[in-house]
Amino acid sequence: MAKKKKPDNNEPQTLGVLAQYSGADELVAAARKLTDQGYKKVEAFSPFPIHGIDEALKAPAPLLPWVVLGAGLTGLFVALGMQYYMNAAPENAELFGYYSPYQFKISGKPFFSLPANIPVTFELIILFSSLTAFFGMLVFNKLPTLSNPLFRSERFRKATDNGFFLYVDAKDPKFAVNSATSALSNAGAEAVETIEQEATGHTLPGMIHWVGALSTAAALLPPLWMAAAATRPSATPRYSIFWDMDYQDKFKPQTQSTLFADGRSARPHVPGTIGRGGMRDDTRMYLGIEPDAEVAGSRLRTEALLASYNAQPDAPPADGAEEDTADASAEGEESASDEAATPAAAATPPVDPNAPPEPNWVTLPPMPVTEAMMDRGQQRFNIYCAACHGRGGFGDGLIAQRALQLQQPTWVPPTNVHTEYVTKQPIGKIFNTISNGIRKMPGYKEQISVEDRWAISLYVQALQREQTAKEADVPTETLQQLRRQK
Ligand code: HEC
């Protein structure tokens, strides 16, 4: 390593002259005297701040407030610019090689508006200013300083207790030990001493420089590595320090797995068990059938019976019924609007003579009936059923009309729910029709929740009831209202 020029450490070197004064007023007066004599590098030390000492020392106005102001203004423009770029810059405008993101239209508000941007702006001004004030204070005070020659003076220790000191630095252009000493004494000093450079070496051991340099270099490696990684494409996922549940082993449905002997990723149901929340033992609710109290395992038995009941072959409806539904579909428009829509009197249910007996259908829904439920039923019916059965349930939905128009030979018309045999059905049977379908009609239990299926069943019954409604059935208020509308 090249030899550095250093002051000769063995020759004691004067660093300055220190003088103690009896009080704050004396210190201010002395400081004024010295600066008046032309001394520039004069420092005052006191246990507490003294008014007027800056002025007496002719200390230059500190730079820090201006630096903090600059930082605050920087915060202001950074915040406004950032928010403009993020929210309001024309889409895909290029800025420093980056393309601006979307303009967000939120409740018709302007893309850029000062009031909306104040909070972030305020925060950034405070952030920039306070950080600058804190670190600026350290920098301007040349902190942290590990040691100061003044600390070697016994007397100086009182500076934080009850001592008032003036120090004239040897770097002052006017400095000479003798003249400075006498100037300080003349200004009323109680005691004066010269501060010397320590006789022994005061440089750090060379090792420490090396260790410092190496650890600084090592500390720079991670940020450099991150910066490089951020701009380099990578085929592997980025390194994640906190994984949480970002990545975990999982099996997609219907895939193979080597984990289990049978090669399936999903486990089949264990026979005789029921998943949590799957205990559907309420036969009224889930099957529309009164429970059979006398039979053990009522639900399973009822389910089995129902399955065989629903499995009856697709027997075509008896002639009468088919004609009836076809008619209803054909003249759907009129029937929906006028009274001619009364269901055919002699319609017979399409029954297979070998069909199993009817289950014990419930006649009331398994939950309290509310107006909200009826509304829900109407809405769901119009979504799921009206396409085939028509909004009034006459079997004249748009699909049915179109099929008739195309004269589809295999088309089975949707049943008119006002057909007599349907109007006689208990609600449990309608619920079962919706859930499991009937003959050509598919079941809807996969699409429609059990509550909604009950709501639709109720609405179907409401539609049927409507057909036989009399004037007396309408509340007087509503009736009057209707009359007035007429
Ligand atoms: C894709 C068209 C289609 C949709 C949607 C549809 N149905 Fe049907 N529905 C039919 C057909 C077709 C029949 C007659 C089946 C047969 O006789 O083979 C029928 C029959 C019926 C019957 C008479 C059952 C009986 O006992 O004969 C009722 C009640 C019924 N549907 C209610 C509904 C309800 C409620 C919905 C809504 C959840 C619905 N349907 C949705 C086509 C449909």
Short mmCIF file of C-alpha atoms and ligand atoms in Angstrom, two decimals:
data_model
loop_
_atom_site.label_atom_id
_atom_site.label_comp_id
_atom_site.label_asym_id
_atom_site.label_seq_id
_atom_site.Cartn_x
_atom_site.Cartn_y
_atom_site.Cartn_z
CA MET A 1 0.00 0.00 0.00
CA ALA A 2 1.29 3.46 -0.92
CA LYS A 3 2.48 5.52 2.02
CA LYS A 4 -0.01 8.19 2.96
CA LYS A 5 1.13 11.57 4.11
CA LYS A 6 0.16 11.84 7.72
CA PRO A 7 1.01 14.40 10.40
CA ASP A 8 3.81 13.15 12.57
CA ASN A 9 1.98 11.55 15.42
CA ASN A 10 4.84 11.77 17.84
CA GLU A 11 5.07 15.57 17.84
CA PRO A 12 2.33 16.99 20.05
CA GLN A 13 0.24 19.30 17.96
CA THR A 14 -2.03 22.03 19.28
CA LEU A 15 -5.61 21.63 18.17
CA GLY A 16 -7.09 24.66 19.86
CA VAL A 17 -7.57 26.58 23.08
CA LEU A 18 -10.36 25.93 25.52
CA ALA A 19 -11.60 28.46 28.10
CA GLN A 20 -14.17 28.12 30.88
CA TYR A 21 -16.53 30.91 31.92
CA SER A 22 -18.62 31.28 35.03
CA GLY A 23 -22.06 31.59 33.44
CA ALA A 24 -24.21 31.93 30.37
CA ASP A 25 -24.10 35.72 30.22
CA GLU A 26 -20.31 35.71 30.58
CA LEU A 27 -20.07 33.13 27.80
CA VAL A 28 -22.16 35.22 25.41
CA ALA A 29 -20.14 38.34 26.21
CA ALA A 30 -16.84 36.52 25.71
CA ALA A 31 -18.01 34.97 22.44
CA ARG A 32 -19.00 38.39 21.17
CA LYS A 33 -15.59 39.79 22.14
CA LEU A 34 -13.69 37.07 20.30
CA THR A 35 -15.70 37.25 17.12
CA ASP A 36 -15.41 41.01 17.21
CA GLN A 37 -11.66 40.54 17.26
CA GLY A 38 -11.96 38.57 14.05
CA TYR A 39 -11.89 34.95 15.27
CA LYS A 40 -14.04 32.78 13.04
CA LYS A 41 -13.69 29.19 14.27
CA VAL A 42 -15.08 29.72 17.73
CA GLU A 43 -17.34 27.12 19.34
CA ALA A 44 -19.42 27.52 22.48
CA PHE A 45 -20.42 24.63 24.80
CA SER A 46 -23.04 24.94 27.48
CA PRO A 47 -25.24 22.56 29.45
CA PHE A 48 -28.35 24.17 27.96
CA PRO A 49 -29.15 26.23 24.87
CA ILE A 50 -28.39 29.91 25.29
CA HIS A 51 -30.36 32.64 23.59
CA GLY A 52 -28.18 34.96 21.55
CA ILE A 53 -25.14 32.64 21.38
CA ASP A 54 -25.51 31.99 17.65
CA GLU A 55 -25.56 35.67 17.01
CA ALA A 56 -22.62 36.29 19.34
CA LEU A 57 -20.62 33.57 17.57
CA LYS A 58 -21.60 35.13 14.23
CA ALA A 59 -22.53 31.60 13.24
CA PRO A 60 -23.59 31.38 9.62
CA ALA A 61 -27.33 30.68 9.14
CA PRO A 62 -27.70 26.91 9.08
CA LEU A 63 -28.21 25.29 5.72
CA LEU A 64 -30.39 22.46 7.01
CA PRO A 65 -33.79 24.27 6.84
CA TRP A 66 -33.23 24.96 3.16
CA VAL A 67 -32.23 21.39 2.50
CA VAL A 68 -35.40 20.22 4.31
CA LEU A 69 -37.49 22.66 2.27
CA GLY A 70 -35.96 21.22 -0.88
CA ALA A 71 -36.74 17.70 0.30
CA GLY A 72 -40.34 18.70 1.08
CA LEU A 73 -40.78 20.18 -2.39
CA THR A 74 -39.28 17.06 -3.90
CA GLY A 75 -41.85 15.01 -1.95
CA LEU A 76 -44.59 17.27 -3.29
CA PHE A 77 -43.62 16.81 -6.92
CA VAL A 78 -42.84 13.13 -6.59
CA ALA A 79 -46.27 12.48 -5.04
CA LEU A 80 -48.20 14.54 -7.56
CA GLY A 81 -46.22 13.16 -10.47
CA MET A 82 -46.59 9.61 -9.26
CA GLN A 83 -50.35 9.92 -8.85
CA TYR A 84 -50.70 11.62 -12.18
CA TYR A 85 -48.70 8.85 -13.83
CA MET A 86 -50.65 6.10 -12.11
CA ASN A 87 -54.17 7.49 -12.46
CA ALA A 88 -54.36 10.15 -15.07
CA ALA A 89 -51.56 9.89 -17.62
CA PRO A 90 -52.96 9.09 -21.06
CA GLU A 91 -53.02 5.34 -21.42
CA ASN A 92 -49.77 3.87 -22.70
CA ALA A 93 -48.01 7.22 -22.58
CA GLU A 94 -44.31 6.51 -22.33
CA LEU A 95 -42.39 7.93 -19.44
CA PHE A 96 -38.73 7.10 -18.79
CA GLY A 97 -39.17 4.00 -20.90
CA TYR A 98 -42.21 2.78 -18.92
CA TYR A 99 -45.75 2.76 -20.19
CA SER A 100 -48.38 4.39 -18.04
CA PRO A 101 -51.03 2.09 -16.59
CA TYR A 102 -54.80 2.36 -16.97
CA GLN A 103 -56.80 5.44 -16.33
CA PHE A 104 -59.29 4.47 -13.67
CA LYS A 105 -62.72 5.91 -14.01
CA ILE A 106 -64.20 5.76 -10.51
CA SER A 107 -67.77 6.95 -10.00
CA GLY A 108 -67.35 9.45 -12.82
CA LYS A 109 -64.69 11.34 -10.89
CA PRO A 110 -61.95 13.15 -12.81
CA PHE A 111 -58.76 11.21 -13.40
CA PHE A 112 -56.69 13.88 -11.72
CA SER A 113 -57.96 16.13 -9.01
CA LEU A 114 -55.91 17.92 -6.38
CA PRO A 115 -58.19 17.25 -3.37
CA ALA A 116 -58.11 13.51 -4.02
CA ASN A 117 -54.32 13.57 -4.22
CA ILE A 118 -53.69 15.62 -1.09
CA PRO A 119 -53.33 12.74 1.40
CA VAL A 120 -50.57 10.95 -0.47
CA THR A 121 -48.88 14.26 -1.28
CA PHE A 122 -48.99 15.33 2.34
CA GLU A 123 -47.55 12.01 3.47
CA LEU A 124 -44.67 12.14 1.01
CA ILE A 125 -43.81 15.74 1.92
CA ILE A 126 -43.64 14.73 5.58
CA LEU A 127 -41.69 11.57 4.82
CA PHE A 128 -39.08 13.26 2.64
CA SER A 129 -38.71 16.26 5.00
CA SER A 130 -38.41 14.31 8.22
CA LEU A 131 -35.92 11.82 6.84
CA THR A 132 -33.86 14.67 5.40
CA ALA A 133 -34.01 16.62 8.68
CA PHE A 134 -32.85 13.59 10.64
CA PHE A 135 -30.04 12.48 8.36
CA GLY A 136 -29.16 16.06 7.41
CA MET A 137 -28.66 16.89 11.08
CA LEU A 138 -26.23 13.98 11.36
CA VAL A 139 -24.36 14.96 8.23
CA PHE A 140 -24.09 18.67 9.03
CA ASN A 141 -22.95 17.89 12.57
CA LYS A 142 -20.41 15.43 11.16
CA LEU A 143 -21.99 12.73 13.27
CA PRO A 144 -21.39 10.11 14.33
CA THR A 145 -17.95 11.17 15.56
CA LEU A 146 -16.34 8.43 17.56
CA SER A 147 -14.07 10.66 19.57
CA ASN A 148 -13.26 14.30 20.07
CA PRO A 149 -9.97 15.61 21.50
CA LEU A 150 -11.96 17.85 23.85
CA PHE A 151 -13.15 14.75 25.66
CA ARG A 152 -9.65 14.35 27.05
CA SER A 153 -9.93 17.57 29.04
CA GLU A 154 -11.05 16.86 32.62
CA ARG A 155 -12.54 20.28 32.88
CA PHE A 156 -14.57 19.97 29.71
CA ARG A 157 -16.67 17.19 31.24
CA LYS A 158 -18.64 19.88 33.02
CA ALA A 159 -19.95 21.09 29.67
CA THR A 160 -22.97 18.85 30.13
CA ASP A 161 -23.34 19.75 33.80
CA ASN A 162 -22.58 23.33 34.83
CA GLY A 163 -19.59 24.42 32.74
CA PHE A 164 -19.64 27.10 30.04
CA PHE A 165 -16.84 26.86 27.49
CA LEU A 166 -15.43 28.63 24.48
CA TYR A 167 -13.09 26.83 22.13
CA VAL A 168 -10.96 28.47 19.47
CA ASP A 169 -9.93 25.98 16.83
CA ALA A 170 -6.40 25.96 15.55
CA LYS A 171 -7.79 26.00 12.01
CA ASP A 172 -8.84 29.58 12.53
CA PRO A 173 -6.73 31.77 10.16
CA LYS A 174 -6.05 34.21 13.00
CA PHE A 175 -5.02 31.43 15.40
CA ALA A 176 -1.87 31.52 17.49
CA VAL A 177 -1.70 29.79 20.85
CA ASN A 178 -0.52 32.84 22.78
CA SER A 179 -2.81 35.43 21.29
CA ALA A 180 -5.85 33.15 21.49
CA THR A 181 -5.08 32.33 25.13
CA SER A 182 -4.80 35.97 26.07
CA ALA A 183 -7.90 36.93 24.09
CA LEU A 184 -9.92 34.28 25.95
CA SER A 185 -8.50 35.37 29.35
CA ASN A 186 -9.20 38.99 28.61
CA ALA A 187 -12.76 38.06 27.85
CA GLY A 188 -13.12 36.95 31.48
CA ALA A 189 -12.18 33.26 31.41
CA GLU A 190 -11.95 31.39 34.71
CA ALA A 191 -9.47 28.96 33.23
CA VAL A 192 -7.77 28.44 29.87
CA GLU A 193 -6.06 25.31 28.54
CA THR A 194 -4.65 24.22 25.24
CA ILE A 195 -5.89 21.07 23.64
CA GLU A 196 -3.17 18.97 22.14
CA GLN A 197 -3.16 16.17 19.72
CA GLU A 198 -2.71 12.92 21.56
CA ALA A 199 0.94 11.95 21.67
CA THR A 200 0.30 8.31 20.85
CA GLY A 201 -0.97 7.20 17.47
CA HIS A 202 -4.60 7.93 16.91
CA THR A 203 -5.12 6.09 13.66
CA LEU A 204 -7.24 2.98 13.48
CA PRO A 205 -5.45 -0.35 13.10
CA GLY A 206 -5.18 -1.20 9.40
CA MET A 207 -7.16 -4.40 9.95
CA ILE A 208 -10.30 -2.43 10.74
CA HIS A 209 -10.13 -0.61 7.42
CA TRP A 210 -9.87 -3.90 5.63
CA VAL A 211 -12.70 -5.48 7.54
CA GLY A 212 -14.83 -2.41 6.95
CA ALA A 213 -14.11 -2.37 3.23
CA LEU A 214 -14.79 -6.07 2.85
CA SER A 215 -18.03 -6.03 4.79
CA THR A 216 -19.24 -2.99 2.85
CA ALA A 217 -18.51 -4.81 -0.38
CA ALA A 218 -20.28 -7.92 0.92
CA ALA A 219 -23.28 -5.85 1.99
CA LEU A 220 -23.56 -4.53 -1.56
CA LEU A 221 -23.83 -8.01 -3.05
CA PRO A 222 -27.48 -8.79 -2.13
CA PRO A 223 -28.88 -5.53 -3.55
CA LEU A 224 -26.77 -5.96 -6.67
CA TRP A 225 -27.99 -9.53 -7.01
CA MET A 226 -31.60 -8.36 -6.57
CA ALA A 227 -31.19 -5.59 -9.11
CA ALA A 228 -29.73 -8.04 -11.61
CA ALA A 229 -32.48 -10.60 -10.96
CA ALA A 230 -35.21 -8.00 -11.39
CA THR A 231 -34.19 -7.29 -14.96
CA ARG A 232 -33.29 -10.80 -16.05
CA PRO A 233 -35.95 -13.22 -17.29
CA SER A 234 -36.06 -16.44 -15.35
CA ALA A 235 -37.62 -19.78 -16.14
CA THR A 236 -38.07 -20.60 -12.47
CA PRO A 237 -40.33 -18.83 -10.00
CA ARG A 238 -38.75 -15.96 -8.15
CA TYR A 239 -37.21 -16.71 -4.81
CA SER A 240 -39.82 -16.27 -2.14
CA ILE A 241 -38.81 -15.60 1.45
CA PHE A 242 -42.25 -15.89 3.01
CA TRP A 243 -44.03 -18.72 1.27
CA ASP A 244 -47.17 -18.63 3.33
CA MET A 245 -49.54 -20.63 1.18
CA ASP A 246 -48.43 -19.22 -2.17
CA TYR A 247 -47.27 -22.54 -3.46
CA GLN A 248 -48.23 -25.93 -2.28
CA ASP A 249 -48.49 -29.39 -3.64
CA LYS A 250 -51.96 -30.09 -4.91
CA PHE A 251 -53.81 -32.39 -7.20
CA LYS A 252 -56.08 -31.10 -9.90
CA PRO A 253 -59.42 -32.91 -10.12
CA GLN A 254 -59.47 -36.06 -12.23
CA THR A 255 -55.71 -36.37 -12.45
CA GLN A 256 -53.39 -39.25 -11.79
CA SER A 257 -51.17 -39.50 -8.77
CA THR A 258 -48.44 -41.84 -7.74
CA LEU A 259 -49.12 -41.15 -4.08
CA PHE A 260 -51.94 -43.68 -3.76
CA ALA A 261 -51.78 -47.28 -4.82
CA ASP A 262 -54.84 -46.99 -7.04
CA GLY A 263 -53.27 -44.08 -8.97
CA ARG A 264 -56.16 -41.73 -8.27
CA SER A 265 -55.48 -38.26 -6.88
CA ALA A 266 -58.85 -38.07 -5.15
CA ARG A 267 -60.09 -40.55 -2.56
CA PRO A 268 -63.42 -42.22 -3.21
CA HIS A 269 -66.10 -41.84 -0.56
CA VAL A 270 -65.69 -44.27 2.27
CA PRO A 271 -68.78 -46.48 2.19
CA GLY A 272 -71.18 -45.83 5.03
CA THR A 273 -69.82 -42.35 5.83
CA ILE A 274 -71.23 -38.91 5.20
CA GLY A 275 -69.17 -35.80 4.54
CA ARG A 276 -69.47 -32.83 6.87
CA GLY A 277 -72.66 -30.91 6.10
CA GLY A 278 -73.87 -33.80 3.95
CA MET A 279 -76.18 -35.33 6.53
CA ARG A 280 -79.35 -34.98 4.55
CA ASP A 281 -81.55 -37.15 6.67
CA ASP A 282 -84.56 -34.85 6.43
CA THR A 283 -86.61 -36.71 3.84
CA ARG A 284 -89.20 -33.91 3.79
CA MET A 285 -86.61 -31.32 2.92
CA TYR A 286 -84.44 -33.25 0.50
CA LEU A 287 -86.83 -35.76 -1.04
CA GLY A 288 -90.23 -34.15 -0.57
CA ILE A 289 -91.43 -37.32 1.12
CA GLU A 290 -92.90 -37.77 4.59
CA PRO A 291 -90.47 -39.74 6.75
CA ASP A 292 -91.36 -43.33 7.38
CA ALA A 293 -91.05 -43.51 11.14
CA GLU A 294 -91.52 -47.25 11.26
CA VAL A 295 -88.57 -48.10 9.09
CA ALA A 296 -85.07 -47.94 10.49
CA GLY A 297 -82.71 -45.94 8.27
CA SER A 298 -85.75 -44.17 6.89
CA ARG A 299 -83.80 -41.81 4.70
CA LEU A 300 -81.77 -44.44 2.88
CA ARG A 301 -84.82 -46.64 2.37
CA THR A 302 -86.91 -43.72 1.18
CA GLU A 303 -84.12 -42.68 -1.15
CA ALA A 304 -83.94 -46.16 -2.60
CA LEU A 305 -87.70 -46.27 -3.12
CA LEU A 306 -87.65 -42.86 -4.74
CA ALA A 307 -84.81 -43.89 -7.03
CA SER A 308 -86.79 -46.86 -8.34
CA TYR A 309 -89.86 -44.65 -8.64
CA ASN A 310 -87.96 -42.08 -10.67
CA ALA A 311 -86.39 -44.80 -12.80
CA GLN A 312 -89.69 -45.75 -14.42
CA PRO A 313 -89.36 -45.95 -18.20
CA ASP A 314 -90.15 -42.96 -20.41
CA ALA A 315 -93.78 -43.91 -20.90
CA PRO A 316 -95.38 -41.55 -23.35
CA PRO A 317 -98.17 -39.49 -21.79
CA ALA A 318 -101.67 -40.84 -22.34
CA ASP A 319 -103.20 -39.48 -25.53
CA GLY A 320 -105.46 -36.99 -23.83
CA ALA A 321 -102.66 -35.39 -21.94
CA GLU A 322 -100.40 -35.08 -24.93
CA GLU A 323 -103.03 -33.41 -27.03
CA ASP A 324 -103.83 -31.14 -24.22
CA THR A 325 -100.29 -29.96 -23.72
CA ALA A 326 -99.75 -29.61 -27.44
CA ASP A 327 -102.82 -27.46 -27.71
CA ALA A 328 -101.70 -25.32 -24.87
CA SER A 329 -98.35 -24.81 -26.51
CA ALA A 330 -99.85 -23.97 -29.84
CA GLU A 331 -102.29 -21.43 -28.58
CA GLY A 332 -99.97 -20.36 -25.81
CA GLU A 333 -100.26 -16.65 -26.43
CA GLU A 334 -103.97 -16.43 -26.09
CA SER A 335 -104.16 -18.93 -23.29
CA ALA A 336 -101.68 -16.95 -21.22
CA SER A 337 -103.72 -13.84 -21.53
CA ASP A 338 -107.38 -14.81 -21.48
CA GLU A 339 -109.65 -17.14 -19.57
CA ALA A 340 -109.63 -19.85 -22.17
CA ALA A 341 -106.57 -21.15 -20.40
CA THR A 342 -108.48 -23.25 -17.89
CA PRO A 343 -106.78 -26.63 -17.84
CA ALA A 344 -108.50 -29.38 -19.75
CA ALA A 345 -110.98 -31.13 -17.51
CA ALA A 346 -110.36 -34.74 -18.42
CA ALA A 347 -106.58 -34.74 -18.66
CA THR A 348 -105.16 -38.02 -17.45
CA PRO A 349 -101.71 -38.42 -15.98
CA PRO A 350 -99.31 -40.30 -18.21
CA VAL A 351 -99.10 -43.44 -16.13
CA ASP A 352 -97.48 -46.74 -16.68
CA PRO A 353 -99.68 -49.51 -15.28
CA ASN A 354 -96.62 -51.28 -13.87
CA ALA A 355 -95.27 -48.16 -12.16
CA PRO A 356 -94.36 -48.44 -8.50
CA PRO A 357 -96.76 -46.82 -6.05
CA GLU A 358 -96.57 -43.09 -5.42
CA PRO A 359 -94.37 -42.21 -2.47
CA ASN A 360 -95.94 -40.46 0.48
CA TRP A 361 -95.38 -36.91 -0.89
CA VAL A 362 -95.44 -34.00 1.53
CA THR A 363 -98.39 -31.65 1.03
CA LEU A 364 -96.73 -28.61 2.62
CA PRO A 365 -93.22 -27.28 2.12
CA PRO A 366 -90.80 -28.20 4.95
CA MET A 367 -90.15 -24.57 5.83
CA PRO A 368 -92.28 -21.52 6.67
CA VAL A 369 -93.58 -19.80 3.55
CA THR A 370 -92.69 -16.14 3.26
CA GLU A 371 -93.37 -13.49 0.67
CA ALA A 372 -89.65 -13.29 -0.03
CA MET A 373 -89.68 -16.99 -0.81
CA MET A 374 -92.58 -16.58 -3.25
CA ASP A 375 -90.73 -13.74 -4.99
CA ARG A 376 -87.61 -15.87 -5.16
CA GLY A 377 -89.67 -18.73 -6.59
CA GLN A 378 -91.11 -16.49 -9.29
CA GLN A 379 -87.68 -15.21 -10.21
CA ARG A 380 -86.14 -18.71 -10.31
CA PHE A 381 -89.10 -20.12 -12.25
CA ASN A 382 -88.69 -17.41 -14.87
CA ILE A 383 -85.01 -18.26 -15.11
CA TYR A 384 -85.11 -22.06 -15.08
CA CYS A 385 -88.55 -23.13 -16.21
CA ALA A 386 -90.14 -20.40 -18.33
CA ALA A 387 -87.99 -21.16 -21.35
CA CYS A 388 -89.94 -24.42 -21.81
CA HIS A 389 -93.08 -24.07 -19.72
CA GLY A 390 -93.73 -20.37 -20.39
CA ARG A 391 -94.03 -17.68 -17.77
CA GLY A 392 -97.57 -18.73 -16.97
CA GLY A 393 -96.69 -22.45 -16.94
CA PHE A 394 -98.92 -23.24 -19.93
CA GLY A 395 -96.20 -25.10 -21.75
CA ASP A 396 -95.80 -22.27 -24.24
CA GLY A 397 -92.23 -21.22 -23.53
CA LEU A 398 -90.11 -19.90 -26.37
CA ILE A 399 -88.35 -23.25 -26.80
CA ALA A 400 -91.69 -25.03 -27.11
CA GLN A 401 -92.94 -22.48 -29.63
CA ARG A 402 -89.83 -22.78 -31.70
CA ALA A 403 -89.98 -26.60 -31.65
CA LEU A 404 -93.56 -26.49 -32.87
CA GLN A 405 -92.61 -24.05 -35.56
CA LEU A 406 -89.87 -26.41 -36.76
CA GLN A 407 -92.32 -29.33 -36.46
CA GLN A 408 -89.77 -31.44 -34.63
CA PRO A 409 -91.10 -35.01 -34.84
CA THR A 410 -89.49 -36.19 -31.60
CA TRP A 411 -90.43 -33.14 -29.60
CA VAL A 412 -92.28 -33.81 -26.36
CA PRO A 413 -94.12 -30.63 -25.43
CA PRO A 414 -93.52 -29.30 -21.92
CA THR A 415 -96.50 -30.13 -19.75
CA ASN A 416 -99.04 -27.43 -19.05
CA VAL A 417 -98.80 -27.20 -15.25
CA HIS A 418 -102.49 -26.25 -15.20
CA THR A 419 -103.45 -29.68 -16.50
CA GLU A 420 -105.79 -31.17 -13.93
CA TYR A 421 -103.61 -34.10 -12.93
CA VAL A 422 -100.71 -31.72 -12.29
CA THR A 423 -102.83 -29.32 -10.24
CA LYS A 424 -103.80 -32.26 -8.04
CA GLN A 425 -100.20 -33.17 -7.35
CA PRO A 426 -98.93 -32.59 -3.82
CA ILE A 427 -96.09 -30.11 -3.59
CA GLY A 428 -93.62 -32.91 -2.76
CA LYS A 429 -94.25 -34.43 -6.19
CA ILE A 430 -93.60 -31.12 -7.97
CA PHE A 431 -90.44 -30.77 -5.91
CA ASN A 432 -89.39 -34.22 -7.06
CA THR A 433 -90.14 -33.35 -10.70
CA ILE A 434 -87.89 -30.31 -10.46
CA SER A 435 -85.18 -32.22 -8.59
CA ASN A 436 -85.03 -35.46 -10.56
CA GLY A 437 -86.91 -34.62 -13.74
CA ILE A 438 -89.73 -36.65 -15.19
CA ARG A 439 -89.71 -38.73 -18.35
CA LYS A 440 -88.36 -36.32 -20.99
CA MET A 441 -87.80 -33.42 -18.63
CA PRO A 442 -84.33 -33.32 -17.06
CA GLY A 443 -83.77 -32.89 -13.32
CA TYR A 444 -82.47 -29.62 -11.96
CA LYS A 445 -81.07 -30.55 -8.56
CA GLU A 446 -77.51 -29.91 -9.71
CA GLN A 447 -78.30 -26.39 -10.84
CA ILE A 448 -80.88 -25.25 -8.30
CA SER A 449 -80.36 -25.27 -4.53
CA VAL A 450 -82.82 -27.19 -2.41
CA GLU A 451 -84.37 -24.01 -0.97
CA ASP A 452 -84.84 -22.58 -4.44
CA ARG A 453 -86.46 -25.80 -5.64
CA TRP A 454 -89.02 -25.48 -2.85
CA ALA A 455 -89.55 -21.82 -3.72
CA ILE A 456 -90.18 -22.78 -7.36
CA SER A 457 -92.56 -25.57 -6.32
CA LEU A 458 -94.53 -23.05 -4.29
CA TYR A 459 -94.60 -20.66 -7.21
CA VAL A 460 -95.89 -23.41 -9.52
CA GLN A 461 -98.72 -23.98 -7.04
CA ALA A 462 -99.33 -20.23 -6.90
CA LEU A 463 -99.63 -20.16 -10.70
CA GLN A 464 -102.12 -23.06 -10.53
CA ARG A 465 -104.13 -21.40 -7.77
CA GLU A 466 -104.27 -18.21 -9.79
CA GLN A 467 -106.28 -19.99 -12.49
CA THR A 468 -109.17 -20.64 -10.15
CA ALA A 469 -108.99 -17.27 -8.39
CA LYS A 470 -112.23 -15.40 -7.77
CA GLU A 471 -112.77 -11.73 -7.20
CA ALA A 472 -113.19 -12.48 -3.51
CA ASP A 473 -109.63 -13.81 -3.38
CA VAL A 474 -108.16 -10.42 -4.18
CA PRO A 475 -107.67 -8.09 -1.20
CA THR A 476 -110.16 -5.19 -1.43
CA GLU A 477 -107.39 -2.62 -1.54
CA THR A 478 -105.70 -4.27 -4.50
CA LEU A 479 -109.05 -4.74 -6.18
CA GLN A 480 -109.84 -1.05 -5.86
CA GLN A 481 -106.44 -0.19 -7.17
CA LEU A 482 -106.94 -2.45 -10.19
CA ARG A 483 -110.39 -0.96 -10.82
CA ARG A 484 -108.94 2.52 -10.73
CA GLN A 485 -106.24 1.53 -13.22
CA LYS A 486 -108.97 0.30 -15.54
C1 HEC B 1 -85.97 -28.14 -21.31
C2 HEC B 1 -87.38 -27.82 -21.19
C3 HEC B 1 -87.94 -27.84 -19.77
C4 HEC B 1 -87.56 -27.11 -18.70
C5 HEC B 1 -86.46 -26.07 -18.64
C6 HEC B 1 -88.42 -27.47 -17.62
N1 HEC B 1 -89.30 -28.43 -18.00
FE1 HEC B 1 -90.80 -29.19 -16.90
N2 HEC B 1 -91.29 -30.41 -18.44
C7 HEC B 1 -90.69 -30.43 -19.67
C8 HEC B 1 -91.25 -31.49 -20.47
C9 HEC B 1 -90.83 -31.78 -21.88
C10 HEC B 1 -92.22 -32.12 -19.66
C11 HEC B 1 -93.05 -33.30 -20.04
C12 HEC B 1 -92.16 -34.53 -19.93
C13 HEC B 1 -92.82 -35.75 -20.45
O1 HEC B 1 -94.04 -35.86 -20.34
O2 HEC B 1 -92.07 -36.59 -20.95
C14 HEC B 1 -92.22 -31.41 -18.41
C15 HEC B 1 -93.04 -31.71 -17.35
C16 HEC B 1 -93.16 -30.96 -16.21
C17 HEC B 1 -94.16 -31.14 -15.21
C18 HEC B 1 -95.26 -32.18 -15.20
C19 HEC B 1 -94.80 -33.38 -14.44
C20 HEC B 1 -95.81 -34.49 -14.45
O3 HEC B 1 -96.08 -34.97 -13.37
O4 HEC B 1 -96.25 -34.88 -15.56
C21 HEC B 1 -93.96 -30.19 -14.26
C22 HEC B 1 -94.73 -29.96 -12.97
C23 HEC B 1 -92.81 -29.44 -14.68
N3 HEC B 1 -92.35 -29.91 -15.85
C24 HEC B 1 -92.25 -28.38 -13.94
C25 HEC B 1 -91.10 -27.74 -14.32
C26 HEC B 1 -90.46 -26.75 -13.49
C27 HEC B 1 -90.96 -26.24 -12.15
C28 HEC B 1 -89.36 -26.35 -14.15
C29 HEC B 1 -88.30 -25.37 -13.71
C30 HEC B 1 -87.47 -25.84 -12.66
C31 HEC B 1 -89.31 -27.09 -15.39
N4 HEC B 1 -90.37 -27.93 -15.44
C32 HEC B 1 -88.33 -26.94 -16.35
C33 HEC B 1 -89.70 -29.58 -20.12
C34 HEC B 1 -89.03 -28.67 -19.32
#
